[in-house]
CSV table of C-alpha atoms in Angstrom, one decimal:
chain,number,residue,atom,x,y,z
A,95,UNK,CA,-116.0,24.0,-44.4
A,96,UNK,CA,-113.7,22.0,-46.4
A,97,UNK,CA,-114.4,23.2,-50.7
A,98,UNK,CA,-115.5,19.4,-51.8
A,99,UNK,CA,-117.8,18.8,-48.4
A,100,UNK,CA,-119.8,22.3,-48.8
A,101,UNK,CA,-120.1,21.7,-53.0
A,102,UNK,CA,-120.8,17.3,-52.4
A,103,UNK,CA,-123.4,19.4,-50.0
A,104,UNK,CA,-125.2,22.1,-53.3
A,105,UNK,CA,-125.2,18.7,-55.2
A,106,UNK,CA,-126.9,17.1,-53.5
A,107,UNK,CA,-129.3,20.0,-52.2
A,108,UNK,CA,-129.4,20.6,-56.5
A,109,UNK,CA,-130.5,17.4,-57.4
A,110,UNK,CA,-133.3,16.7,-55.1
A,111,UNK,CA,-133.9,19.9,-55.9
A,112,UNK,CA,-133.7,20.0,-60.0
A,113,UNK,CA,-134.7,16.4,-59.6
A,114,UNK,CA,-137.8,16.5,-62.0
A,115,UNK,CA,-141.9,15.9,-60.9
A,116,UNK,CA,-145.1,15.3,-62.8
A,117,UNK,CA,-144.7,16.1,-66.4
A,118,UNK,CA,-147.5,18.8,-66.7
A,119,UNK,CA,-148.8,19.8,-70.0
A,120,UNK,CA,-148.9,22.6,-72.1
A,121,UNK,CA,-150.5,23.5,-74.9
A,122,UNK,CA,-150.7,26.2,-78.0
A,123,UNK,CA,-152.9,27.3,-80.6
A,124,UNK,CA,-151.0,29.3,-83.0
A,125,UNK,CA,-152.7,30.7,-86.1
A,126,UNK,CA,-151.6,33.3,-88.2
A,127,UNK,CA,-153.7,34.6,-91.4
A,128,UNK,CA,-152.2,36.4,-94.4
A,129,UNK,CA,-154.0,35.4,-97.1
A,130,UNK,CA,-156.9,37.4,-97.3
A,131,UNK,CA,-159.5,38.0,-100.1
A,132,UNK,CA,-162.9,41.1,-99.1
A,133,UNK,CA,-160.0,43.0,-97.5
A,134,UNK,CA,-155.7,43.8,-97.8
A,135,UNK,CA,-154.2,40.4,-97.3
A,136,UNK,CA,-150.8,40.9,-95.1
A,137,UNK,CA,-147.7,39.8,-95.5
A,138,UNK,CA,-146.0,38.8,-92.1
A,139,UNK,CA,-148.3,37.1,-89.8
A,140,UNK,CA,-148.0,33.3,-91.9
A,141,UNK,CA,-144.4,33.7,-90.9
A,142,UNK,CA,-144.8,34.7,-87.7
A,143,UNK,CA,-147.3,32.1,-87.0
A,144,UNK,CA,-144.5,29.0,-88.1
A,145,UNK,CA,-142.3,31.0,-86.8
A,146,UNK,CA,-143.7,31.0,-83.1
A,147,UNK,CA,-145.8,28.1,-83.3
A,148,UNK,CA,-141.4,25.9,-84.1
A,149,UNK,CA,-140.4,28.7,-80.7
A,150,UNK,CA,-142.9,27.1,-79.2
A,151,UNK,CA,-142.2,23.3,-79.8
A,152,UNK,CA,-138.9,24.3,-79.0
A,153,UNK,CA,-140.2,25.3,-75.5
A,154,UNK,CA,-142.2,21.1,-74.9
A,155,UNK,CA,-145.6,22.9,-76.0
A,156,UNK,CA,-147.9,20.6,-78.1
A,157,UNK,CA,-148.8,23.4,-80.9
A,158,UNK,CA,-151.9,23.0,-83.8
A,159,UNK,CA,-150.8,25.4,-86.0
A,160,UNK,CA,-153.6,26.8,-88.2
A,161,UNK,CA,-152.5,29.0,-91.5
A,162,UNK,CA,-154.8,32.0,-93.7
A,163,UNK,CA,-158.0,29.8,-91.8
A,164,UNK,CA,-162.0,30.8,-92.8
A,165,UNK,CA,-164.5,31.4,-90.0
A,166,UNK,CA,-165.4,28.1,-89.4
A,167,UNK,CA,-162.0,26.8,-89.6
A,168,UNK,CA,-160.9,28.6,-86.6
A,169,UNK,CA,-164.4,28.4,-84.7
A,170,UNK,CA,-162.6,24.2,-84.6
A,171,UNK,CA,-159.2,25.6,-83.7
A,172,UNK,CA,-160.3,27.2,-80.5
A,173,UNK,CA,-163.7,24.8,-79.3
A,174,UNK,CA,-160.3,21.4,-80.1
A,175,UNK,CA,-158.5,23.5,-78.0
A,176,UNK,CA,-160.9,24.5,-75.0
A,177,UNK,CA,-161.8,20.6,-74.8
A,178,UNK,CA,-157.9,19.9,-75.4
A,179,UNK,CA,-157.6,22.2,-72.4
A,180,UNK,CA,-160.2,20.4,-70.1
A,181,UNK,CA,-158.7,17.3,-70.6
A,182,UNK,CA,-154.7,18.0,-69.5
A,183,UNK,CA,-155.9,19.0,-66.3
A,184,UNK,CA,-155.2,22.2,-63.7
A,185,UNK,CA,-151.9,22.3,-64.3
A,186,UNK,CA,-152.0,22.2,-68.3
A,187,UNK,CA,-150.7,25.7,-69.2
A,188,UNK,CA,-152.3,27.0,-71.8
A,189,UNK,CA,-151.2,29.6,-74.5
A,190,UNK,CA,-153.1,31.5,-77.4
A,191,UNK,CA,-152.0,33.1,-80.2
A,192,UNK,CA,-152.6,34.5,-82.9
A,193,UNK,CA,-151.6,37.3,-86.1
A,194,UNK,CA,-153.4,38.5,-88.6
A,195,UNK,CA,-156.5,41.2,-88.6
A,196,UNK,CA,-157.6,42.3,-85.5
A,197,UNK,CA,-160.1,44.9,-85.1
A,198,UNK,CA,-162.6,46.8,-82.1
A,199,UNK,CA,-166.7,47.0,-82.3
A,200,UNK,CA,-168.7,48.0,-79.2
A,201,UNK,CA,-165.7,47.4,-76.8
A,202,UNK,CA,-166.0,43.6,-78.8
A,203,UNK,CA,-162.6,42.6,-80.0
A,204,UNK,CA,-162.2,40.3,-83.5
A,205,UNK,CA,-160.4,38.2,-85.1
A,206,UNK,CA,-160.7,38.3,-88.6
A,207,UNK,CA,-160.5,35.4,-90.9
A,208,UNK,CA,-159.4,35.1,-94.4
A,209,UNK,CA,-163.0,35.1,-95.9
A,210,UNK,CA,-164.3,37.8,-94.0
A,211,UNK,CA,-166.8,39.3,-96.2
A,212,UNK,CA,-168.2,42.6,-94.5
A,213,UNK,CA,-171.1,45.5,-95.8
A,214,UNK,CA,-172.2,46.8,-91.8
A,215,UNK,CA,-170.5,46.7,-88.7
A,216,UNK,CA,-174.2,45.6,-87.4
A,217,UNK,CA,-172.4,42.1,-89.3
A,218,UNK,CA,-168.8,41.8,-87.6
A,219,UNK,CA,-170.5,39.2,-84.7
A,220,UNK,CA,-172.1,36.9,-87.5
A,221,UNK,CA,-168.2,37.1,-89.8
A,222,UNK,CA,-165.9,37.1,-87.4
A,223,UNK,CA,-164.5,35.6,-84.7
A,224,UNK,CA,-164.8,37.3,-81.2
A,225,UNK,CA,-161.6,36.9,-79.1
A,226,UNK,CA,-163.5,36.5,-75.9
A,227,UNK,CA,-164.6,33.6,-77.0
A,228,UNK,CA,-160.9,31.8,-76.4
A,229,UNK,CA,-160.7,33.2,-73.3
A,230,UNK,CA,-163.9,31.2,-72.1
A,231,UNK,CA,-162.7,28.2,-73.8
A,232,UNK,CA,-159.5,28.7,-72.2
A,233,UNK,CA,-161.5,29.8,-68.7
A,234,UNK,CA,-163.7,26.7,-68.6
A,235,UNK,CA,-160.7,24.3,-68.6
A,236,UNK,CA,-159.9,26.3,-64.7
A,237,UNK,CA,-156.6,24.9,-65.6
A,238,UNK,CA,-153.4,26.4,-62.9
A,239,UNK,CA,-152.4,29.5,-65.9
A,240,UNK,CA,-153.2,30.9,-69.4
A,241,UNK,CA,-151.5,33.3,-71.7
A,242,UNK,CA,-153.4,35.2,-75.0
A,243,UNK,CA,-151.4,36.6,-76.7
A,244,UNK,CA,-152.3,38.8,-80.1
A,245,UNK,CA,-150.9,40.3,-82.3
A,246,UNK,CA,-153.1,42.4,-84.2
A,247,UNK,CA,-154.6,45.6,-85.0
A,248,UNK,CA,-151.6,46.3,-87.4
A,249,UNK,CA,-154.4,48.5,-89.9
A,250,UNK,CA,-157.8,48.8,-90.5
A,251,UNK,CA,-159.3,47.1,-92.9
A,252,UNK,CA,-163.3,48.3,-92.9
A,253,UNK,CA,-162.1,52.3,-93.6
A,254,UNK,CA,-164.8,52.7,-96.2
A,255,UNK,CA,-167.6,51.0,-93.7
A,256,UNK,CA,-169.6,54.0,-92.5
A,257,UNK,CA,-169.5,53.7,-88.5
A,258,UNK,CA,-166.9,52.0,-88.3
A,259,UNK,CA,-163.8,53.3,-86.7
A,260,UNK,CA,-162.7,53.0,-83.6
A,261,UNK,CA,-158.5,52.0,-83.2
A,262,UNK,CA,-157.0,49.2,-83.3
A,263,UNK,CA,-158.0,46.2,-80.5
A,264,UNK,CA,-160.7,47.6,-76.7
A,265,UNK,CA,-158.2,46.2,-73.6
A,266,UNK,CA,-160.3,43.5,-72.1
A,267,UNK,CA,-161.0,41.9,-68.6
A,268,UNK,CA,-159.8,37.9,-68.0
A,269,UNK,CA,-161.0,35.6,-65.7
A,270,UNK,CA,-157.7,35.0,-62.5
A,271,UNK,CA,-155.2,32.3,-63.4
A,272,UNK,CA,-154.5,34.4,-67.7
A,273,UNK,CA,-151.7,36.8,-69.0
A,274,UNK,CA,-152.4,38.9,-71.7
A,275,UNK,CA,-150.2,40.0,-74.6
A,276,UNK,CA,-151.0,42.8,-77.0
A,277,UNK,CA,-148.6,44.1,-79.3
A,278,UNK,CA,-149.7,47.2,-79.0
A,279,UNK,CA,-151.4,49.6,-76.6
A,280,UNK,CA,-155.2,49.6,-76.8
A,281,UNK,CA,-156.4,51.7,-78.9
A,282,UNK,CA,-152.6,52.2,-80.9
A,283,UNK,CA,-151.2,49.9,-84.4
A,284,UNK,CA,-149.5,48.0,-84.8
A,285,UNK,CA,-146.6,47.3,-88.1
A,286,UNK,CA,-146.9,44.6,-90.3
A,287,UNK,CA,-142.4,44.5,-90.7
A,288,UNK,CA,-139.9,45.1,-93.1
A,289,UNK,CA,-138.1,42.3,-92.4
A,290,UNK,CA,-140.6,38.7,-93.1
A,291,UNK,CA,-142.0,39.3,-89.6
A,292,UNK,CA,-144.1,42.6,-87.2
A,293,UNK,CA,-141.0,43.4,-84.8
A,294,UNK,CA,-143.0,42.4,-81.8
A,295,UNK,CA,-143.3,38.6,-82.5
A,296,UNK,CA,-139.6,38.7,-84.1
A,297,UNK,CA,-138.7,40.0,-79.9
A,298,UNK,CA,-141.4,37.7,-78.9
A,299,UNK,CA,-139.8,35.1,-80.5
A,300,UNK,CA,-135.9,36.1,-79.6
A,301,UNK,CA,-137.3,36.4,-76.2
A,302,UNK,CA,-139.0,34.2,-74.9
A,303,UNK,CA,-136.5,31.2,-75.2
A,304,UNK,CA,-134.7,33.3,-72.0
A,305,UNK,CA,-133.8,30.9,-69.1
A,306,UNK,CA,-135.4,31.4,-65.6
A,307,UNK,CA,-137.7,34.5,-66.7
A,308,UNK,CA,-140.9,35.4,-65.9
A,309,UNK,CA,-142.7,36.2,-68.0
A,310,UNK,CA,-143.5,39.4,-66.5
A,311,UNK,CA,-140.0,40.4,-67.2
A,312,UNK,CA,-140.0,38.9,-69.9
A,313,UNK,CA,-142.7,40.7,-71.7
A,314,UNK,CA,-141.4,44.2,-70.8
A,315,UNK,CA,-138.0,42.5,-72.7
A,316,UNK,CA,-140.1,42.7,-75.4
A,317,UNK,CA,-141.0,46.4,-74.9
A,318,UNK,CA,-138.2,47.7,-74.6
A,319,UNK,CA,-137.0,45.9,-77.9
A,320,UNK,CA,-139.9,47.0,-80.7
A,321,UNK,CA,-140.1,50.4,-79.0
A,322,UNK,CA,-137.0,50.7,-79.8
A,323,UNK,CA,-137.1,49.7,-83.0
A,324,UNK,CA,-140.2,51.1,-83.9
A,325,UNK,CA,-138.7,54.9,-83.0
A,326,UNK,CA,-141.5,54.6,-81.0
A,327,UNK,CA,-144.3,54.3,-83.0
A,328,UNK,CA,-145.5,50.9,-81.4
A,329,UNK,CA,-146.2,50.1,-77.6
A,330,UNK,CA,-146.1,46.9,-76.8
A,331,UNK,CA,-149.2,46.6,-74.0
A,332,UNK,CA,-149.9,43.7,-71.5
A,333,UNK,CA,-151.9,42.9,-67.7
A,334,UNK,CA,-152.0,40.3,-66.0
A,335,UNK,CA,-154.1,38.1,-63.9
A,336,UNK,CA,-151.8,35.4,-62.4
A,337,UNK,CA,-151.9,33.7,-59.4
A,338,UNK,CA,-148.5,31.9,-59.8
A,339,UNK,CA,-144.7,32.2,-61.5
A,340,UNK,CA,-144.8,31.7,-65.3
A,341,UNK,CA,-141.7,31.0,-67.0
A,342,UNK,CA,-140.8,29.1,-70.8
A,343,UNK,CA,-137.5,28.1,-70.2
A,344,UNK,CA,-136.6,26.8,-67.6
A,345,UNK,CA,-132.7,27.5,-66.6
A,346,UNK,CA,-130.3,24.3,-66.3
A,347,UNK,CA,-129.8,22.4,-63.5
A,348,UNK,CA,-125.9,23.7,-62.3
A,349,UNK,CA,-123.0,21.0,-63.8
A,350,UNK,CA,-120.8,20.2,-61.1
A,351,UNK,CA,-117.7,22.4,-62.6
A,352,UNK,CA,-120.3,25.4,-62.6
A,353,UNK,CA,-120.6,25.1,-58.7
A,354,UNK,CA,-117.0,24.5,-58.2
A,355,UNK,CA,-116.9,28.5,-60.0
A,356,UNK,CA,-119.3,29.7,-57.8
A,357,UNK,CA,-118.8,28.1,-54.5
A,358,UNK,CA,-114.8,29.5,-55.4
A,359,UNK,CA,-116.0,32.5,-56.8
A,360,UNK,CA,-118.0,33.1,-53.0
A,361,UNK,CA,-114.7,32.6,-50.5
A,362,UNK,CA,-112.3,34.7,-52.7
A,363,UNK,CA,-115.7,37.2,-53.3
A,364,UNK,CA,-115.5,37.0,-48.9
A,365,UNK,CA,-112.3,37.5,-48.8
A,366,UNK,CA,-112.2,40.9,-50.4
A,367,UNK,CA,-108.4,39.6,-51.0
A,368,UNK,CA,-106.9,41.8,-54.4
A,369,UNK,CA,-103.8,39.3,-54.5
A,370,UNK,CA,-107.2,35.7,-54.7
A,371,UNK,CA,-109.7,37.7,-56.7
A,372,UNK,CA,-106.5,37.7,-60.0
A,373,UNK,CA,-106.2,34.5,-59.8
A,374,UNK,CA,-109.7,33.9,-58.9
A,375,UNK,CA,-109.5,35.7,-62.7
A,376,UNK,CA,-105.8,33.4,-64.0
A,377,UNK,CA,-108.5,31.0,-63.3
A,378,UNK,CA,-112.1,31.5,-65.0
A,379,UNK,CA,-111.3,34.6,-66.6
A,380,UNK,CA,-113.7,34.0,-69.2
A,381,UNK,CA,-116.2,32.5,-66.1
A,382,UNK,CA,-119.8,33.5,-64.6
A,383,UNK,CA,-118.2,36.1,-62.4
A,384,UNK,CA,-115.3,37.2,-64.0
A,385,UNK,CA,-117.3,40.8,-64.5
A,386,UNK,CA,-118.5,40.6,-60.7
A,387,UNK,CA,-114.5,39.6,-60.2
A,388,UNK,CA,-113.1,43.1,-62.4
A,389,UNK,CA,-115.9,45.2,-61.1
A,390,UNK,CA,-114.6,43.8,-57.2
A,391,UNK,CA,-110.8,44.3,-58.2
A,392,UNK,CA,-111.2,47.9,-59.7
A,393,UNK,CA,-113.1,49.2,-56.6
A,394,UNK,CA,-110.7,47.3,-53.4
A,395,UNK,CA,-107.8,49.5,-55.8
A,396,UNK,CA,-108.5,52.2,-56.5
A,397,UNK,CA,-109.7,51.9,-52.6
A,398,UNK,CA,-106.6,51.1,-51.7
A,399,UNK,CA,-104.8,53.8,-53.8
A,400,UNK,CA,-107.0,56.5,-52.4
A,401,UNK,CA,-107.0,58.9,-49.1
A,402,UNK,CA,-109.5,61.0,-48.0
A,403,UNK,CA,-108.1,64.8,-48.4
A,404,UNK,CA,-108.3,65.5,-44.4
A,405,UNK,CA,-105.4,62.9,-44.1
A,406,UNK,CA,-102.8,64.7,-46.9
A,407,UNK,CA,-101.1,67.9,-44.8
A,408,UNK,CA,-98.8,67.2,-47.3
A,409,UNK,CA,-98.8,66.4,-50.9
A,410,UNK,CA,-98.0,63.0,-51.4
A,411,UNK,CA,-96.7,61.3,-54.2
A,412,UNK,CA,-98.0,59.9,-57.3
A,413,UNK,CA,-97.6,55.9,-55.8
A,414,UNK,CA,-96.0,54.2,-53.2
A,415,UNK,CA,-92.3,53.0,-54.3
A,416,UNK,CA,-91.3,49.9,-55.4
A,417,UNK,CA,-90.4,48.6,-52.5
A,418,UNK,CA,-93.8,49.5,-50.2
A,419,UNK,CA,-95.6,47.9,-53.3
A,420,UNK,CA,-93.1,44.7,-53.3
A,421,UNK,CA,-93.7,44.4,-49.3
A,422,UNK,CA,-97.8,45.4,-49.7
A,423,UNK,CA,-97.3,42.4,-52.3
A,424,UNK,CA,-95.8,40.8,-49.5
A,425,UNK,CA,-97.9,41.5,-46.7
A,426,UNK,CA,-101.3,40.5,-49.3
A,427,UNK,CA,-100.0,37.1,-50.4
A,428,UNK,CA,-99.2,36.2,-46.7
A,429,UNK,CA,-102.3,37.3,-45.6
A,430,UNK,CA,-100.9,37.1,-41.4
A,431,UNK,CA,-101.6,40.6,-38.7
A,432,UNK,CA,-97.7,39.8,-38.4
A,433,UNK,CA,-97.0,40.6,-41.9
A,434,UNK,CA,-99.2,43.1,-42.0
A,435,UNK,CA,-97.8,44.5,-39.1
A,436,UNK,CA,-94.3,44.8,-40.8
A,437,UNK,CA,-95.0,46.4,-43.6
A,438,UNK,CA,-96.4,49.3,-41.2
A,439,UNK,CA,-94.2,49.3,-39.6
A,440,UNK,CA,-91.5,50.4,-42.7
A,441,UNK,CA,-94.0,52.7,-43.5
A,442,UNK,CA,-96.8,53.3,-40.7
A,443,UNK,CA,-97.3,56.6,-44.0
A,444,UNK,CA,-97.5,54.7,-46.8
A,445,UNK,CA,-100.1,54.3,-49.1
A,446,UNK,CA,-101.6,50.4,-48.6
A,447,UNK,CA,-101.3,51.7,-44.2
A,448,UNK,CA,-104.7,52.5,-44.0
A,449,UNK,CA,-106.0,49.4,-45.2
A,450,UNK,CA,-103.2,47.1,-43.8
A,451,UNK,CA,-104.4,48.5,-40.5
A,452,UNK,CA,-107.6,47.3,-41.5
A,453,UNK,CA,-106.3,44.4,-42.3
A,454,UNK,CA,-104.9,43.4,-38.5
A,455,UNK,CA,-107.8,44.3,-37.4
A,456,UNK,CA,-110.4,42.7,-38.8
A,457,UNK,CA,-107.9,39.6,-38.3
A,458,UNK,CA,-108.0,40.6,-34.7
A,459,UNK,CA,-111.2,40.0,-33.6
A,460,UNK,CA,-111.3,36.5,-36.3
A,461,UNK,CA,-109.2,34.7,-33.3
A,462,UNK,CA,-106.1,34.5,-34.3
A,463,UNK,CA,-107.8,32.6,-37.4
A,464,UNK,CA,-106.5,33.9,-40.4
A,465,UNK,CA,-107.3,33.3,-44.3
A,466,UNK,CA,-106.3,29.4,-44.1
A,467,UNK,CA,-107.3,29.0,-40.8
A,468,UNK,CA,-103.3,28.8,-40.4
A,469,UNK,CA,-102.6,29.7,-36.0
A,470,UNK,CA,-101.9,33.2,-35.6
A,471,UNK,CA,-100.4,35.5,-32.2
A,472,UNK,CA,-103.1,37.1,-30.8
A,473,UNK,CA,-100.8,40.7,-30.0
A,474,UNK,CA,-99.5,42.3,-33.7
A,475,UNK,CA,-96.4,44.1,-31.9
A,476,UNK,CA,-95.5,41.0,-29.8
A,477,UNK,CA,-92.1,39.6,-32.0
A,478,UNK,CA,-92.3,36.5,-31.2
A,479,UNK,CA,-89.4,34.2,-31.0
A,480,UNK,CA,-87.4,33.7,-33.8
A,481,UNK,CA,-87.7,30.9,-35.7
A,482,UNK,CA,-84.9,28.8,-35.8
A,483,UNK,CA,-83.0,27.8,-39.7
A,484,UNK,CA,-84.3,24.4,-40.4
A,485,UNK,CA,-80.3,21.9,-40.2
A,486,UNK,CA,-81.3,20.9,-43.8
A,487,UNK,CA,-80.2,24.8,-44.8
A,488,UNK,CA,-77.1,24.9,-47.0
A,489,UNK,CA,-73.6,26.4,-45.1
A,490,UNK,CA,-72.1,29.5,-46.5
A,491,UNK,CA,-73.8,32.6,-48.4
A,492,UNK,CA,-76.8,31.5,-50.6
A,493,UNK,CA,-77.0,32.8,-54.0
A,494,UNK,CA,-79.6,33.0,-56.6
A,495,UNK,CA,-77.8,29.6,-58.0
A,496,UNK,CA,-77.6,28.1,-54.6
A,497,UNK,CA,-79.2,24.2,-54.8
A,498,UNK,CA,-82.7,24.6,-52.3
A,499,UNK,CA,-82.5,21.6,-49.7
A,500,UNK,CA,-86.1,20.9,-48.9
A,501,UNK,CA,-88.3,17.4,-47.7
A,502,UNK,CA,-89.9,17.9,-51.2
A,503,UNK,CA,-88.7,16.0,-53.7
A,504,UNK,CA,-89.8,19.0,-55.8
A,505,UNK,CA,-88.0,20.9,-54.8
A,506,UNK,CA,-84.6,20.0,-52.8
A,507,UNK,CA,-82.1,20.7,-55.9
A,508,UNK,CA,-83.2,23.6,-57.2
A,509,UNK,CA,-82.1,27.0,-57.2
A,510,UNK,CA,-84.3,30.6,-57.0
A,511,UNK,CA,-84.1,31.1,-60.3
A,512,UNK,CA,-85.6,27.5,-61.0
A,513,UNK,CA,-88.3,27.5,-58.8
A,514,UNK,CA,-89.7,30.5,-59.2
A,515,UNK,CA,-90.1,29.4,-63.1
A,516,UNK,CA,-91.9,26.0,-62.3
A,517,UNK,CA,-95.8,25.4,-60.6
A,518,UNK,CA,-96.6,25.3,-57.2
A,519,UNK,CA,-96.5,22.0,-55.6
A,520,UNK,CA,-100.0,23.3,-54.1
A,521,UNK,CA,-102.8,25.3,-54.6
A,522,UNK,CA,-102.1,29.9,-54.3
A,523,UNK,CA,-105.9,29.8,-52.9
A,524,UNK,CA,-107.7,26.7,-51.4
A,525,UNK,CA,-110.3,25.4,-53.7
A,526,UNK,CA,-108.6,26.5,-57.7
A,527,UNK,CA,-109.1,23.8,-59.6
A,528,UNK,CA,-105.3,22.1,-60.9
A,529,UNK,CA,-105.9,22.8,-64.4
A,530,UNK,CA,-105.6,26.6,-63.2
A,531,UNK,CA,-102.9,27.0,-61.0
A,532,UNK,CA,-100.4,24.1,-62.2
A,533,UNK,CA,-99.5,25.1,-65.7
A,534,UNK,CA,-98.8,28.8,-63.9
A,535,UNK,CA,-95.6,29.6,-62.4
A,536,UNK,CA,-94.9,31.8,-59.7
A,537,UNK,CA,-93.2,34.2,-61.5
A,538,UNK,CA,-96.2,34.7,-64.4
A,539,UNK,CA,-97.8,35.7,-61.4
A,540,UNK,CA,-96.0,37.4,-59.7
A,541,UNK,CA,-93.7,38.8,-63.1
A,542,UNK,CA,-90.7,38.4,-60.3
A,543,UNK,CA,-87.9,39.2,-61.8
A,544,UNK,CA,-84.7,38.3,-59.7
A,545,UNK,CA,-84.1,42.8,-57.9
A,546,UNK,CA,-88.0,42.3,-57.0
A,547,UNK,CA,-87.5,38.8,-55.3
A,548,UNK,CA,-84.9,40.6,-53.2
A,549,UNK,CA,-87.2,43.6,-52.5
A,550,UNK,CA,-89.9,41.4,-51.0
A,551,UNK,CA,-87.5,38.6,-49.4
A,552,UNK,CA,-85.5,41.2,-47.3
A,553,UNK,CA,-88.7,41.5,-46.0
A,554,UNK,CA,-87.8,37.9,-44.4
A,555,UNK,CA,-84.7,40.0,-42.2
A,556,UNK,CA,-87.5,41.9,-40.3
A,557,UNK,CA,-88.2,39.5,-37.2
A,558,UNK,CA,-91.9,40.5,-37.1
A,559,UNK,CA,-92.3,38.3,-41.0
A,560,UNK,CA,-90.2,35.3,-39.6
A,561,UNK,CA,-93.4,34.6,-37.2
A,562,UNK,CA,-94.0,33.5,-41.1
A,563,UNK,CA,-91.5,31.4,-42.8
A,564,UNK,CA,-93.2,28.9,-42.2
A,565,UNK,CA,-96.2,29.2,-42.8
A,566,UNK,CA,-97.7,26.6,-45.5
A,567,UNK,CA,-96.1,28.4,-49.1
A,568,UNK,CA,-97.4,26.9,-52.8
A,569,UNK,CA,-93.0,25.6,-52.4
A,570,UNK,CA,-92.9,24.1,-48.5
A,571,UNK,CA,-91.5,26.5,-45.6
A,572,UNK,CA,-87.6,25.3,-47.6
A,573,UNK,CA,-88.0,28.7,-50.1
A,574,UNK,CA,-89.3,31.1,-47.5
A,575,UNK,CA,-86.1,30.1,-45.5
A,576,UNK,CA,-83.9,29.6,-48.6
A,577,UNK,CA,-85.0,33.9,-49.7
A,578,UNK,CA,-84.5,34.8,-45.8
A,579,UNK,CA,-80.7,34.0,-46.4
A,580,UNK,CA,-80.2,35.4,-50.0
A,581,UNK,CA,-81.7,38.5,-48.5
A,582,UNK,CA,-79.1,37.8,-45.3
A,583,UNK,CA,-76.4,36.6,-48.0
A,584,UNK,CA,-77.0,40.8,-50.7
A,585,UNK,CA,-78.4,38.7,-52.3
A,586,UNK,CA,-76.1,38.0,-54.7
């Protein structure tokens, strides 16, 4: 399929897939309590709540923010959150975030309002807010996705009260469709932080905006980050009963340029051709797939330059000779049975012989279709009839400075020395955007000098290579015939 047709089909498919459906409401209640009266105040919860509220608003949540709330304000806020969530419908997402003091008693978790004043452990449920009450409000909405995030249990504020020695929060049982995240493991203590935010909330705010990252993977990254920042003192915990995938930040649709880069990379990657990979990297040196391309190129070159010990009856040179290297580069540029067979005839025990043999077999299996889609003589051992010299070829010995005669006006009248410094007339790799090859030169890509180019031109003197003289070339077939004549004259 031509590249432009494939790109158009991919783009249309993406448009239909990415077309927005009815927006699903996202509601969040964010609570941060720092300014406690009767128990030890905390430095960061109010800062943490503001950071999460701003982050969630950027992710299209409708956020209600409560700072330094007393018990009455917290309970009213939770009740209103439940009503809003019930009105939003079954496809809505509800999120509750709390930062502040949190404790457990007899396996029940409590969130502490700033006006909490406790003298007896038995009065806790009268003075605090039961965390399970938030889950009950969420469950009553019968919506698809609910998330509870608790950055609490920084320390036990009631150490002087007898019979109150439970550490941290207890693990809760959540209704179906709920994701629970704790700043630390059940029974553990979370750090308040020294940089304006707790380690957990700081990591959460940085990871939650990652496009396309599912909630389970996102909190795994948060856990790794917090363990690293706290030197293993704090391990975030989560539990899930979600029944569908959820991401906080959707991936952006691909632009036409990104689709073009993806399509070209898929083609280049499938070819396994180092030359095409190098050309791709010239076009997209900092692209999305540049790292993958460099990695694949390294693997291919290492494979080419290595041979099993059993295949080495005697020590071999560290690398190929200049002549072998040039002929192999030419064979790769042609990417045909004839070009690889010519290399094998000249260097049957060469460094790249095994690779070239595999390429011949692969091209034969493709029923004579080379990567450029042009016909190739099926059997490499059969020598095709020589291609007759073009009638426009110049008379007399051809030199490096002799003008080429061609049907292409941009080529005709220019010498080899001039042409290798010009930009190609056609893309070296089909589908490569013009801006990536029109400003390049053949000499720049192949690092041609007169001596190196002579080695390549000499390959056209082989009978097996004559059939490639009319294959498509960035400067047309006339240049190939001119190079052949130049080699016949001794490359002067």
